Short mmCIF file of C-alpha atoms in Angstrom, two decimals:
data_model
loop_
_atom_site.label_atom_id
_atom_site.label_comp_id
_atom_site.label_asym_id
_atom_site.label_seq_id
_atom_site.Cartn_x
_atom_site.Cartn_y
_atom_site.Cartn_z
CA UNK A 1 47.32 -25.63 -166.56
CA UNK A 2 48.55 -24.53 -163.13
CA UNK A 3 45.37 -22.77 -162.06
CA UNK A 4 44.76 -25.41 -159.38
CA UNK A 5 47.80 -24.05 -157.49
CA UNK A 6 45.85 -20.91 -156.67
CA UNK A 7 44.26 -20.64 -153.23
CA UNK A 8 40.93 -22.44 -153.30
CA UNK A 9 38.48 -23.46 -150.61
CA UNK A 10 39.74 -26.53 -148.79
CA UNK A 11 39.37 -28.24 -145.42
CA UNK A 12 42.69 -26.67 -144.40
CA UNK A 13 41.80 -23.10 -145.43
CA UNK A 14 38.63 -22.28 -143.57
CA UNK A 15 37.35 -21.81 -140.06
CA UNK A 16 39.49 -24.56 -138.63
CA UNK A 17 40.21 -28.17 -139.45
CA UNK A 18 37.04 -29.33 -141.23
CA UNK A 19 37.48 -33.06 -141.78
CA UNK A 20 35.67 -36.35 -141.36
CA UNK A 21 37.07 -37.03 -137.90
CA UNK A 22 35.80 -40.63 -137.53
CA UNK A 23 37.63 -41.68 -140.72
CA UNK A 24 40.69 -39.59 -139.83
CA UNK A 25 40.83 -40.95 -136.27
CA UNK A 26 40.49 -44.55 -137.47
CA UNK A 27 43.32 -44.22 -140.01
CA UNK A 28 45.56 -42.31 -137.58
CA UNK A 29 44.96 -45.09 -135.07
CA UNK A 30 46.14 -47.65 -137.62
CA UNK A 31 49.16 -45.51 -138.52
CA UNK A 32 50.12 -45.18 -134.85
CA UNK A 33 49.66 -48.89 -134.26
CA UNK A 34 51.73 -49.60 -137.36
CA UNK A 35 54.60 -47.45 -136.10
CA UNK A 36 54.60 -49.28 -132.75
CA UNK A 37 54.47 -52.71 -134.40
CA UNK A 38 57.26 -51.87 -136.86
CA UNK A 39 59.44 -50.77 -133.93
CA UNK A 40 58.74 -54.08 -132.22
CA UNK A 41 58.71 -56.51 -135.17
CA UNK A 42 61.86 -55.15 -136.85
CA UNK A 43 64.06 -54.60 -133.79
CA UNK A 44 65.96 -57.91 -133.89
CA UNK A 45 66.53 -57.90 -137.65
CA UNK A 46 67.52 -54.22 -137.65
CA UNK A 47 69.99 -54.72 -134.80
CA UNK A 48 71.64 -57.63 -136.60
CA UNK A 49 71.78 -55.94 -140.02
CA UNK A 50 72.53 -52.34 -139.09
CA UNK A 51 73.53 -52.30 -135.42
CA UNK A 52 70.53 -50.14 -134.51
CA UNK A 53 67.29 -51.84 -133.36
CA UNK A 54 65.32 -48.71 -134.32
CA UNK A 55 66.65 -48.46 -137.90
CA UNK A 56 63.45 -49.62 -139.63
CA UNK A 57 61.25 -47.72 -137.19
CA UNK A 58 63.08 -44.45 -137.95
CA UNK A 59 62.77 -45.02 -141.70
CA UNK A 60 59.08 -45.86 -141.25
CA UNK A 61 58.64 -42.62 -139.31
CA UNK A 62 60.31 -40.67 -142.13
CA UNK A 63 57.95 -42.29 -144.65
CA UNK A 64 55.04 -41.42 -142.36
CA UNK A 65 56.06 -37.74 -142.25
CA UNK A 66 56.39 -37.72 -146.05
CA UNK A 67 52.99 -39.39 -146.37
CA UNK A 68 51.28 -36.90 -144.08
CA UNK A 69 52.93 -34.03 -145.97
CA UNK A 70 51.70 -35.45 -149.28
CA UNK A 71 48.24 -35.87 -147.74
CA UNK A 72 48.22 -32.19 -146.79
CA UNK A 73 48.95 -31.22 -150.39
CA UNK A 74 46.27 -33.57 -151.76
CA UNK A 75 43.69 -32.05 -149.41
CA UNK A 76 44.24 -28.71 -151.16
CA UNK A 77 43.50 -30.04 -154.66
CA UNK A 78 39.84 -30.01 -155.83
CA UNK A 79 38.45 -33.30 -157.13
CA UNK A 80 37.67 -31.78 -160.54
CA UNK A 81 41.43 -31.33 -161.05
CA UNK A 82 41.98 -35.06 -160.52
CA UNK A 83 39.18 -35.75 -162.98
CA UNK A 84 40.61 -33.37 -165.59
CA UNK A 85 44.11 -34.85 -165.50
CA UNK A 86 43.16 -38.51 -165.02
CA UNK A 87 44.49 -39.48 -168.47
CA UNK A 88 47.89 -37.93 -167.66
CA UNK A 89 48.03 -39.98 -164.46
CA UNK A 90 47.22 -43.10 -166.47
CA UNK A 91 50.12 -42.39 -168.86
CA UNK A 92 52.39 -41.75 -165.86
CA UNK A 93 51.36 -45.10 -164.37
CA UNK A 94 52.23 -46.91 -167.60
CA UNK A 95 55.57 -45.08 -167.81
CA UNK A 96 56.50 -46.06 -164.24
CA UNK A 97 55.53 -49.71 -164.79
CA UNK A 98 57.67 -49.83 -167.93
CA UNK A 99 60.62 -48.10 -166.26
CA UNK A 100 60.69 -50.53 -163.35
CA UNK A 101 61.28 -53.38 -165.83
CA UNK A 102 64.30 -51.67 -167.39
CA UNK A 103 67.61 -53.16 -166.13
CA UNK A 104 69.62 -50.57 -164.27
CA UNK A 105 66.51 -48.60 -163.29
CA UNK A 106 64.34 -51.20 -161.61
CA UNK A 107 65.73 -52.87 -158.50
CA UNK A 108 65.40 -56.62 -158.13
CA UNK A 109 64.74 -58.11 -154.68
CA UNK A 110 64.02 -61.81 -154.08
CA UNK A 111 63.55 -62.41 -157.80
CA UNK A 112 61.00 -59.60 -158.31
CA UNK A 113 61.70 -56.28 -160.03
CA UNK A 114 59.16 -53.99 -158.32
CA UNK A 115 61.12 -50.95 -157.15
CA UNK A 116 62.79 -47.90 -158.66
CA UNK A 117 65.68 -46.70 -156.52
CA UNK A 118 66.27 -43.08 -155.54
CA UNK A 119 69.37 -43.19 -153.38
CA UNK A 120 68.52 -44.78 -150.04
CA UNK A 121 64.80 -44.90 -150.88
CA UNK A 122 62.76 -47.11 -153.19
CA UNK A 123 59.54 -46.25 -155.00
CA UNK A 124 57.10 -49.03 -155.86
CA UNK A 125 55.28 -48.03 -159.08
CA UNK A 126 52.50 -50.59 -158.60
CA UNK A 127 51.26 -48.73 -155.51
CA UNK A 128 51.03 -45.47 -157.48
CA UNK A 129 49.53 -47.18 -160.53
CA UNK A 130 46.64 -48.68 -158.54
CA UNK A 131 45.46 -45.25 -157.36
CA UNK A 132 45.94 -43.65 -160.79
CA UNK A 133 43.89 -46.44 -162.40
CA UNK A 134 41.07 -45.79 -159.91
CA UNK A 135 41.10 -42.06 -160.76
CA UNK A 136 41.13 -42.69 -164.52
CA UNK A 137 38.40 -45.34 -164.36
CA UNK A 138 36.21 -43.08 -162.21
CA UNK A 139 36.46 -40.40 -164.90
CA UNK A 140 35.60 -42.95 -167.59
CA UNK A 141 32.50 -44.11 -165.71
CA UNK A 142 31.29 -40.51 -165.51
CA UNK A 143 32.00 -39.71 -169.17
CA UNK A 144 30.58 -42.98 -170.54
CA UNK A 145 27.91 -43.74 -167.96
CA UNK A 146 25.13 -44.65 -170.37
CA UNK A 147 27.49 -46.57 -172.64
CA UNK A 148 28.82 -48.61 -169.72
CA UNK A 149 25.33 -49.49 -168.55
CA UNK A 150 23.76 -50.28 -171.90
CA UNK A 151 26.38 -51.58 -174.34
CA UNK A 152 29.07 -54.23 -174.54
CA UNK A 153 31.47 -51.71 -176.06
CA UNK A 154 31.28 -49.46 -173.00
CA UNK A 155 31.92 -52.49 -170.82
CA UNK A 156 34.98 -53.76 -172.74
CA UNK A 157 36.74 -50.42 -173.39
CA UNK A 158 38.24 -50.11 -169.87
CA UNK A 159 39.94 -53.48 -170.33
CA UNK A 160 41.91 -52.08 -173.25
CA UNK A 161 43.72 -50.11 -170.54
CA UNK A 162 43.46 -52.54 -167.61
CA UNK A 163 44.78 -55.67 -169.33
CA UNK A 164 48.08 -54.16 -170.58
CA UNK A 165 48.64 -52.68 -167.13
CA UNK A 166 47.94 -56.05 -165.54
CA UNK A 167 50.43 -57.57 -167.97
CA UNK A 168 53.13 -55.13 -166.88
CA UNK A 169 52.44 -55.95 -163.22
CA UNK A 170 52.72 -59.67 -163.94
CA UNK A 171 56.08 -59.14 -165.63
CA UNK A 172 57.57 -57.78 -162.37
CA UNK A 173 56.01 -60.20 -161.17
CA UNK A 174 53.41 -58.76 -158.77
CA UNK A 175 50.43 -61.10 -158.81
CA UNK A 176 48.95 -59.65 -155.61
CA UNK A 177 48.86 -56.07 -156.93
CA UNK A 178 47.30 -57.35 -160.16
CA UNK A 179 44.50 -59.11 -158.29
CA UNK A 180 43.81 -56.07 -156.08
CA UNK A 181 43.80 -53.63 -159.02
CA UNK A 182 41.57 -55.78 -161.22
CA UNK A 183 39.24 -56.60 -158.32
CA UNK A 184 38.80 -52.91 -157.49
CA UNK A 185 38.18 -52.09 -161.17
CA UNK A 186 35.53 -54.82 -161.40
CA UNK A 187 33.82 -53.50 -158.27
CA UNK A 188 33.83 -49.96 -159.70
CA UNK A 189 32.31 -51.18 -162.98
CA UNK A 190 29.60 -53.04 -161.08
CA UNK A 191 28.77 -49.96 -159.00
CA UNK A 192 28.90 -47.91 -162.20
CA UNK A 193 25.90 -49.83 -163.49
CA UNK A 194 27.26 -52.78 -165.49
CA UNK A 195 24.47 -55.33 -165.96
CA UNK A 196 24.51 -58.67 -164.16
CA UNK A 197 25.12 -60.63 -167.38
CA UNK A 198 28.22 -58.65 -168.28
CA UNK A 199 29.39 -58.60 -164.66
CA UNK A 200 28.95 -62.38 -164.40
CA UNK A 201 31.00 -62.82 -167.57
CA UNK A 202 33.68 -60.53 -166.15
CA UNK A 203 33.87 -62.58 -162.93
CA UNK A 204 34.05 -65.86 -164.87
CA UNK A 205 36.85 -64.55 -167.08
CA UNK A 206 38.74 -63.25 -164.02
CA UNK A 207 38.50 -66.62 -162.26
CA UNK A 208 39.64 -68.37 -165.43
CA UNK A 209 42.58 -65.98 -165.79
CA UNK A 210 43.68 -66.60 -162.20
CA UNK A 211 43.49 -70.37 -162.79
CA UNK A 212 45.63 -70.11 -165.94
CA UNK A 213 48.19 -67.84 -164.27
CA UNK A 214 48.55 -70.24 -161.35
CA UNK A 215 49.02 -73.20 -163.68
CA UNK A 216 51.59 -71.50 -165.90
CA UNK A 217 54.02 -70.55 -163.09
CA UNK A 218 55.58 -73.34 -161.04
CA UNK A 219 56.20 -71.17 -157.96
CA UNK A 220 52.54 -70.07 -157.83
CA UNK A 221 51.36 -73.68 -158.11
CA UNK A 222 53.78 -74.70 -155.37
CA UNK A 223 52.46 -71.96 -153.09
CA UNK A 224 48.91 -73.22 -153.66
CA UNK A 225 49.90 -76.78 -152.84
CA UNK A 226 51.85 -75.68 -149.76
CA UNK A 227 48.97 -73.53 -148.51
CA UNK A 228 46.67 -76.56 -148.30
CA UNK A 229 49.05 -78.34 -145.88
CA UNK A 230 52.04 -76.21 -144.82
CA UNK A 231 53.06 -78.69 -142.12
CA UNK A 232 53.87 -81.30 -144.78
CA UNK A 233 57.03 -79.30 -145.55
CA UNK A 234 57.35 -77.06 -142.52
CA UNK A 235 61.10 -76.50 -142.96
CA UNK A 236 60.86 -75.93 -146.70
CA UNK A 237 58.10 -74.32 -148.78
CA UNK A 238 55.73 -74.21 -145.79
CA UNK A 239 58.22 -72.59 -143.40
CA UNK A 240 56.93 -69.00 -143.54
CA UNK A 241 53.28 -69.96 -143.08
CA UNK A 242 53.94 -72.41 -140.27
CA UNK A 243 55.97 -69.80 -138.38
CA UNK A 244 53.13 -67.30 -138.83
CA UNK A 245 50.64 -69.84 -137.46
CA UNK A 246 52.94 -70.52 -134.50
CA UNK A 247 52.90 -66.78 -133.77
CA UNK A 248 49.09 -66.82 -133.65
CA UNK A 249 49.15 -69.85 -131.38
CA UNK A 250 51.64 -68.30 -128.97
CA UNK A 251 49.54 -65.13 -128.70
CA UNK A 252 46.53 -66.95 -127.24
CA UNK A 253 43.89 -64.52 -125.87
CA UNK A 254 45.91 -61.54 -124.63
CA UNK A 255 49.34 -62.03 -126.18
CA UNK A 256 52.84 -62.36 -124.79
CA UNK A 257 53.20 -58.60 -124.37
CA UNK A 258 54.38 -55.79 -126.62
CA UNK A 259 57.99 -56.35 -127.67
CA UNK A 260 58.09 -59.94 -126.37
CA UNK A 261 57.55 -61.80 -129.65
CA UNK A 262 59.72 -64.87 -130.16
CA UNK A 263 58.83 -65.34 -133.84
CA UNK A 264 60.35 -62.00 -134.83
CA UNK A 265 63.74 -63.27 -133.65
CA UNK A 266 64.70 -64.66 -137.07
CA UNK A 267 62.04 -67.39 -137.07
CA UNK A 268 59.41 -65.55 -139.13
CA UNK A 269 60.77 -64.07 -142.39
CA UNK A 270 59.48 -60.61 -143.38
CA UNK A 271 58.14 -60.10 -139.85
CA UNK A 272 57.90 -56.31 -140.21
CA UNK A 273 56.53 -56.24 -143.79
CA UNK A 274 54.14 -58.88 -145.11
CA UNK A 275 53.72 -60.73 -141.79
CA UNK A 276 53.50 -57.88 -139.30
CA UNK A 277 49.94 -58.95 -138.44
CA UNK A 278 51.27 -62.31 -137.18
CA UNK A 279 53.67 -60.53 -134.81
CA UNK A 280 50.81 -58.27 -133.70
CA UNK A 281 48.67 -61.34 -132.93
CA UNK A 282 51.53 -62.91 -130.97
CA UNK A 283 52.21 -59.81 -128.88
CA UNK A 284 48.64 -58.51 -128.44
CA UNK A 285 46.78 -61.80 -128.63
CA UNK A 286 43.43 -62.68 -130.14
CA UNK A 287 41.79 -59.67 -128.50
CA UNK A 288 44.34 -57.25 -129.97
CA UNK A 289 44.14 -58.85 -133.42
CA UNK A 290 40.34 -58.71 -133.33
CA UNK A 291 40.41 -55.04 -132.28
CA UNK A 292 42.78 -54.29 -135.17
CA UNK A 293 40.47 -56.10 -137.59
CA UNK A 294 37.53 -54.10 -136.25
CA UNK A 295 39.45 -50.88 -136.95
CA UNK A 296 40.18 -52.06 -140.50
CA UNK A 297 36.51 -52.85 -141.03
CA UNK A 298 35.50 -49.45 -139.67
CA UNK A 299 37.74 -47.39 -141.97
CA UNK A 300 36.79 -49.52 -145.00
CA UNK A 301 33.07 -49.22 -144.38
CA UNK A 302 33.46 -45.50 -143.66
CA UNK A 303 35.27 -45.08 -147.00
CA UNK A 304 32.39 -46.84 -148.77
CA UNK A 305 29.94 -44.53 -147.04
CA UNK A 306 31.95 -41.53 -148.23
CA UNK A 307 31.36 -42.79 -151.76
CA UNK A 308 27.67 -43.35 -151.10
CA UNK A 309 27.22 -39.85 -149.69
CA UNK A 310 29.02 -38.34 -152.69
CA UNK A 311 26.82 -40.33 -155.08
CA UNK A 312 23.67 -39.09 -153.34
CA UNK A 313 25.02 -35.54 -153.76
CA UNK A 314 25.42 -36.29 -157.52
CA UNK A 315 29.20 -36.01 -157.27
CA UNK A 316 29.65 -39.13 -159.33
CA UNK A 317 33.38 -38.87 -160.08
CA UNK A 318 34.14 -38.43 -156.38
CA UNK A 319 31.84 -41.33 -155.54
CA UNK A 320 33.59 -43.73 -157.90
CA UNK A 321 37.03 -42.65 -156.65
CA UNK A 322 35.93 -43.29 -153.06
CA UNK A 323 34.53 -46.71 -153.98
CA UNK A 324 37.73 -47.63 -155.82
CA UNK A 325 40.02 -46.56 -152.98
CA UNK A 326 37.86 -48.39 -150.46
CA UNK A 327 38.09 -51.60 -152.49
CA UNK A 328 41.86 -51.20 -152.82
CA UNK A 329 42.06 -51.13 -149.02
CA UNK A 330 39.61 -53.99 -148.61
CA UNK A 331 41.43 -56.14 -151.17
CA UNK A 332 44.80 -55.66 -149.49
CA UNK A 333 43.33 -56.17 -146.01
CA UNK A 334 41.69 -59.46 -147.01
CA UNK A 335 44.67 -60.84 -148.90
CA UNK A 336 47.30 -59.92 -146.31
CA UNK A 337 45.33 -61.13 -143.33
CA UNK A 338 44.21 -64.22 -145.27
CA UNK A 339 47.87 -65.04 -145.98
CA UNK A 340 48.90 -64.44 -142.36
CA UNK A 341 46.19 -66.74 -141.02
CA UNK A 342 46.68 -69.46 -143.64
CA UNK A 343 43.34 -68.84 -145.37
CA UNK A 344 45.06 -67.84 -148.63
CA UNK A 345 48.29 -68.92 -150.36
CA UNK A 346 51.40 -66.94 -149.44
CA UNK A 347 51.59 -63.69 -151.41
CA UNK A 348 53.80 -60.67 -150.90
CA UNK A 349 51.32 -57.88 -150.25
CA UNK A 350 51.61 -55.22 -147.56
CA UNK A 351 48.98 -54.55 -144.92
CA UNK A 352 47.73 -50.97 -145.46
CA UNK A 353 48.76 -48.47 -142.77
CA UNK A 354 50.63 -51.12 -140.73
CA UNK A 355 53.32 -52.82 -142.82
CA UNK A 356 56.80 -51.42 -143.35
CA UNK A 357 57.15 -49.96 -146.83
CA UNK A 358 57.50 -46.36 -147.93
CA UNK A 359 55.44 -46.44 -151.13
CA UNK A 360 52.56 -48.28 -149.51
CA UNK A 361 52.50 -45.96 -146.51
CA UNK A 362 52.63 -42.75 -148.58
CA UNK A 363 49.92 -43.98 -150.95
CA UNK A 364 47.72 -44.94 -147.99
CA UNK A 365 48.05 -41.38 -146.65
CA UNK A 366 47.28 -39.93 -150.09
CA UNK A 367 44.22 -42.20 -150.41
CA UNK A 368 43.02 -41.06 -147.00
CA UNK A 369 43.43 -37.41 -148.06
CA UNK A 370 41.41 -38.04 -151.23
CA UNK A 371 38.60 -39.56 -149.18
CA UNK A 372 38.68 -36.66 -146.72
CA UNK A 373 38.57 -34.19 -149.63
CA UNK A 374 35.62 -36.03 -151.19
CA UNK A 375 33.69 -36.02 -147.92
CA UNK A 376 34.43 -32.31 -147.38
CA UNK A 377 33.35 -31.34 -150.91
CA UNK A 378 30.15 -33.33 -150.46
CA UNK A 379 29.24 -31.40 -147.32
CA UNK A 380 30.19 -28.07 -148.88
CA UNK A 381 28.36 -28.87 -152.14
CA UNK A 382 31.51 -28.43 -154.26
CA UNK A 383 31.63 -30.31 -157.52
CA UNK A 384 27.88 -30.91 -157.48
CA UNK A 385 26.55 -30.96 -161.03
CA UNK A 386 23.70 -28.66 -159.98
CA UNK A 387 25.87 -26.07 -158.23
CA UNK A 388 28.09 -23.46 -159.84
CA UNK A 389 31.20 -22.20 -158.07
CA UNK A 390 31.75 -18.42 -158.07
CA UNK A 391 34.62 -16.09 -157.25
CA UNK A 392 32.65 -14.87 -154.23
CA UNK A 393 33.02 -18.32 -152.66
CA UNK A 394 36.79 -18.16 -153.06
CA UNK A 395 36.96 -14.64 -151.63
CA UNK A 396 35.00 -15.64 -148.54
CA UNK A 397 37.24 -18.61 -147.78
CA UNK A 398 40.42 -16.63 -148.35
CA UNK A 399 39.22 -13.89 -145.99
CA UNK A 400 38.54 -16.52 -143.28
CA UNK A 401 42.02 -17.98 -143.80
CA UNK A 402 43.55 -14.55 -143.20
#
């Protein structure tokens, strides 16, 4: 059971740091930018609530250190270990999503029960569950590849797992996480070889489900109505979006300067969490916002290429994991930035690598480490179905580490 704790070849135990530096540099750039923006966007709120303008920045830095430490551990774990224990991770995800709904265990904030408290820190199970679902589904696509491609049964079986998990997320409620998780799962099934007929049916059912969910909850319907014309009720339901749009307008081309945002001074709610991109656009301007978007696009496309390279090396489990993680990032990027710019209805979803939030930040670092491990194994031909791993390979790497 614990054999994976033994010293094995890894990008950290070799002839130096052997990583995909373009992907690493892009994500570290986003992490650094996020730390700066949290320090700026949260300063006024933190000073008023705690007396220290750097309170949220210090906590964010602690989360970042924890995330990088977790990433270092993940880099040491071979991908076949993740594949072997994918079903345990799935059970753990279900357990966490059930626990967060239990009164006294789950913490309720703004009407949503999405966090489990551990002293001064909160853990958001939905962030963990999304990654665990990707890992489990990747294993399923490898085990049932022919069935998924050729039969309806292979296509529907994953939804026996996905739909109950989506139901638990909606009970929190966390509509944004549900959309991102289901969207990533659909993309993985499509890349796994699901035929166009079945994929088309899946898309139609997903659109229908979203329509029904919006109609059955008054607050979701109100958000949709407000999104179409936020200025009609700019001091009521449209307040948050109008303040975000004002931030974009004030930023113009080159921004008002780092730290000089007006909207963060109690005008824009959640300025350092869901709407940090609006503050970034105000302080760094259109040019800064566009550069940030370009960096997001780069790391997302690079993650997709990691999956493509692994697939060409016949490392199919690793490929599907990389695709799934990439689509988790892409989904959250699109939704968060769409909300900030008024292209989508308001939805509480963090911006990966940038927003304040411990669970999101740690999971982003873990996802990055998984992608780096996949890319490293692909180059070192580990996990290839045509290559056997021998004790001699371990001995050589251990000797180099010494």
